[in-house]
Short mmCIF file of C-alpha atoms in Angstrom, two decimals:
data_model
loop_
_atom_site.label_atom_id
_atom_site.label_comp_id
_atom_site.label_asym_id
_atom_site.label_seq_id
_atom_site.Cartn_x
_atom_site.Cartn_y
_atom_site.Cartn_z
CA GLY U 1 57.44 78.53 68.12
CA ALA U 2 60.77 78.98 66.33
CA VAL U 3 64.22 77.50 66.48
CA ASP U 4 67.36 79.18 65.20
CA PHE U 5 70.26 77.00 64.26
CA LEU U 6 73.35 77.06 62.12
CA ALA U 7 73.91 74.20 59.71
CA GLU U 8 76.57 73.70 57.11
CA CYS U 9 74.94 72.33 53.99
CA GLN U 10 76.20 71.67 50.50
CA GLY U 11 75.40 74.36 47.97
CA THR U 12 73.64 71.82 45.82
CA ASP U 13 71.16 71.31 48.71
CA MET U 14 70.10 74.97 48.73
CA PRO U 15 67.36 74.85 46.05
CA ALA U 16 65.47 72.12 47.93
CA LEU U 17 65.94 73.82 51.31
CA LYS U 18 64.76 77.17 49.96
CA GLN U 19 61.58 75.54 48.66
CA GLU U 20 60.66 74.29 52.13
CA PRO U 21 57.94 76.77 53.28
CA LYS U 22 58.67 76.34 57.00
CA LEU U 23 62.36 77.18 56.65
CA LYS U 24 64.03 80.54 56.26
CA VAL U 25 67.38 79.89 54.64
CA TYR U 26 70.17 82.41 54.85
CA VAL U 27 73.33 81.76 52.90
CA GLY U 28 76.64 83.07 54.16
CA PRO U 29 80.32 82.26 53.98
CA ILE U 30 81.85 79.39 55.90
CA ALA U 31 85.51 78.76 56.57
CA SER U 32 85.69 75.66 54.41
CA HIS U 33 87.40 74.77 51.18
CA LEU U 34 88.16 71.83 48.96
CA GLY U 35 91.63 71.41 47.57
CA LEU U 36 94.42 69.16 46.44
CA ASN U 37 97.17 68.84 49.06
CA MET U 38 100.49 67.97 47.44
CA ASN U 39 103.31 66.38 49.40
CA LEU U 40 106.21 68.51 48.18
CA ILE U 41 108.92 66.10 49.27
CA MET U 42 107.63 63.29 47.05
CA ASP U 43 107.88 62.96 43.28
CA PRO U 44 106.45 64.25 41.06
CA PHE U 45 105.54 67.19 43.31
CA THR U 46 109.13 68.07 44.12
CA ASN U 47 109.05 69.72 40.68
CA ALA U 48 107.61 73.26 40.88
CA GLN U 49 106.63 73.28 37.19
CA MET U 50 104.70 70.05 37.71
CA ARG U 51 102.74 71.74 40.51
CA GLN U 52 102.11 74.74 38.26
CA ALA U 53 100.84 72.44 35.49
CA VAL U 54 98.34 71.00 37.96
CA ALA U 55 97.23 74.49 38.98
CA TYR U 56 96.61 75.54 35.36
CA ALA U 57 94.61 72.34 34.69
CA ILE U 58 91.95 73.11 37.33
CA ASP U 59 88.78 74.87 36.22
CA ARG U 60 87.79 76.35 39.55
CA ASP U 61 84.69 78.08 38.18
CA SER U 62 83.17 74.85 36.91
CA MET U 63 84.10 73.14 40.19
CA VAL U 64 82.20 75.77 42.16
CA LYS U 65 79.17 75.49 39.89
CA ALA U 66 79.10 71.70 40.08
CA LEU U 67 79.84 71.29 43.78
CA THR U 68 78.10 74.26 45.37
CA GLY U 69 75.35 75.09 42.91
CA GLY U 70 77.22 78.32 42.20
CA ILE U 71 77.00 79.54 45.79
CA GLY U 72 80.70 79.07 46.51
CA LYS U 73 83.66 81.11 45.36
CA PRO U 74 86.71 79.85 43.47
CA ALA U 75 89.79 79.92 45.67
CA TYR U 76 93.49 80.09 44.93
CA GLN U 77 94.66 79.72 48.50
CA PRO U 78 93.36 78.10 51.69
CA PHE U 79 92.86 81.40 53.51
CA TRP U 80 89.76 83.60 53.62
CA PRO U 81 90.03 87.36 52.98
CA ASN U 82 89.59 88.10 56.71
CA SER U 83 92.59 85.91 57.63
CA PRO U 84 95.95 87.56 58.41
CA ALA U 85 97.54 84.87 56.16
CA TYR U 86 95.41 85.85 53.15
CA ASP U 87 97.41 87.18 50.19
CA PRO U 88 95.22 89.03 47.66
CA SER U 89 97.97 88.81 45.03
CA LEU U 90 97.32 85.06 44.77
CA ASP U 91 93.69 85.43 43.69
CA GLY U 92 93.40 84.48 40.04
CA ARG U 93 97.11 83.64 39.78
CA TRP U 94 96.56 80.19 38.26
CA GLN U 95 93.86 80.76 35.66
CA PHE U 96 92.44 77.66 33.98
CA ASP U 97 94.34 77.02 30.75
CA VAL U 98 94.73 73.43 29.52
CA ALA U 99 97.20 74.40 26.78
CA LYS U 100 99.39 76.21 29.30
CA SER U 101 99.11 73.24 31.66
CA LYS U 102 100.32 70.86 28.93
CA ALA U 103 103.19 73.17 27.97
CA THR U 104 104.23 73.60 31.61
CA LEU U 105 104.01 69.85 32.14
CA ALA U 106 106.31 69.27 29.13
CA ALA U 107 108.74 71.92 30.42
CA ALA U 108 108.71 70.09 33.76
CA GLY U 109 110.08 67.01 32.01
CA PHE U 110 106.78 65.18 31.47
CA PRO U 111 106.07 65.61 27.72
CA ASN U 112 104.03 62.40 27.68
CA GLY U 113 102.09 63.19 30.83
CA VAL U 114 102.49 62.05 34.40
CA THR U 115 100.67 59.83 36.88
CA PHE U 116 100.43 60.22 40.64
CA LYS U 117 98.50 58.50 43.40
CA SER U 118 95.91 60.39 45.39
CA ILE U 119 94.03 59.28 48.46
CA ILE U 120 90.61 60.33 49.65
CA GLY U 121 88.58 59.30 52.67
CA ALA U 122 86.04 56.70 51.57
CA ASN U 123 83.18 58.23 53.58
CA THR U 124 83.53 61.85 52.52
CA GLY U 125 80.90 62.47 49.83
CA ILE U 126 81.71 66.06 48.86
CA TYR U 127 85.44 65.31 48.78
CA ILE U 128 84.86 62.23 46.63
CA ASN U 129 82.79 64.32 44.21
CA PHE U 130 85.50 66.98 44.18
CA SER U 131 88.21 64.38 43.58
CA ASN U 132 86.33 62.80 40.69
CA LEU U 133 85.87 66.19 39.02
CA LEU U 134 89.51 67.07 39.65
CA GLN U 135 90.64 63.73 38.24
CA ALA U 136 88.70 64.40 35.02
CA GLN U 137 90.05 67.94 34.68
CA LEU U 138 93.66 66.87 35.22
CA LYS U 139 93.28 64.07 32.67
CA ASN U 140 92.51 66.69 29.99
CA ALA U 141 96.00 68.11 30.55
CA GLY U 142 97.78 64.73 30.51
CA ILE U 143 97.93 64.38 34.29
CA THR U 144 96.59 61.08 35.59
CA MET U 145 95.42 61.11 39.18
CA ASP U 146 95.16 57.52 40.43
CA LEU U 147 92.40 58.10 42.96
CA GLN U 148 92.32 55.64 45.83
CA LEU U 149 89.59 55.49 48.46
CA VAL U 150 90.94 54.69 51.92
CA ALA U 151 89.54 54.67 55.45
CA GLN U 152 89.06 58.28 56.58
CA ALA U 153 91.21 57.74 59.68
CA ASP U 154 94.14 56.66 57.49
CA THR U 155 94.27 59.71 55.22
CA VAL U 156 96.38 62.04 57.37
CA PRO U 157 98.99 59.45 58.39
CA MET U 158 99.25 58.29 54.77
CA PHE U 159 99.74 61.81 53.51
CA TRP U 160 102.80 62.36 55.67
CA ARG U 161 104.66 59.18 54.85
CA GLN U 162 105.68 57.29 51.76
CA GLY U 163 103.22 54.79 50.33
CA PRO U 164 103.67 51.01 50.44
CA ASP U 165 104.99 50.80 46.90
CA GLY U 166 107.43 53.68 47.20
CA HIS U 167 105.31 56.30 45.42
CA GLY U 168 104.34 59.61 46.91
CA ILE U 169 100.79 59.95 48.05
CA VAL U 170 98.73 63.06 47.64
CA ALA U 171 95.48 63.73 49.44
CA ALA U 172 92.64 65.25 47.49
#
């Protein structure tokens, strides 16, 4: 009379699932993360200080609360602690600090801010939510992310080539 199954759900779905009397919900880690992928051979991301300014502008704690209902964990790298590629020295390296982001952005040669294009798959709800939150956080530091929804199948090819108007494209 029972069925066991594994399902990946959004953290924000957990309160409703836990209230369902016929379900037993167990929460555990999954190998998944949300992040901003920067194409380092395209401006403005060829500039290391620009990339650092972006990193300081991201409030990872508020992202986790908003997107996972607090179930997730802020990340500073794409690798989990059980991965051989995981580097514990990176955890917490880029602490949220809008003032430091603005100063680093100015030192990078962008005292009046900077704009870049970012693409996101049009049918990817959690990634769209993440990108909208990221866009708002970056704006507070003077970094304008021109978010563009594109067909999901086009995101990877677009990330690895130059955009139609000659600007670099970044996938969120």
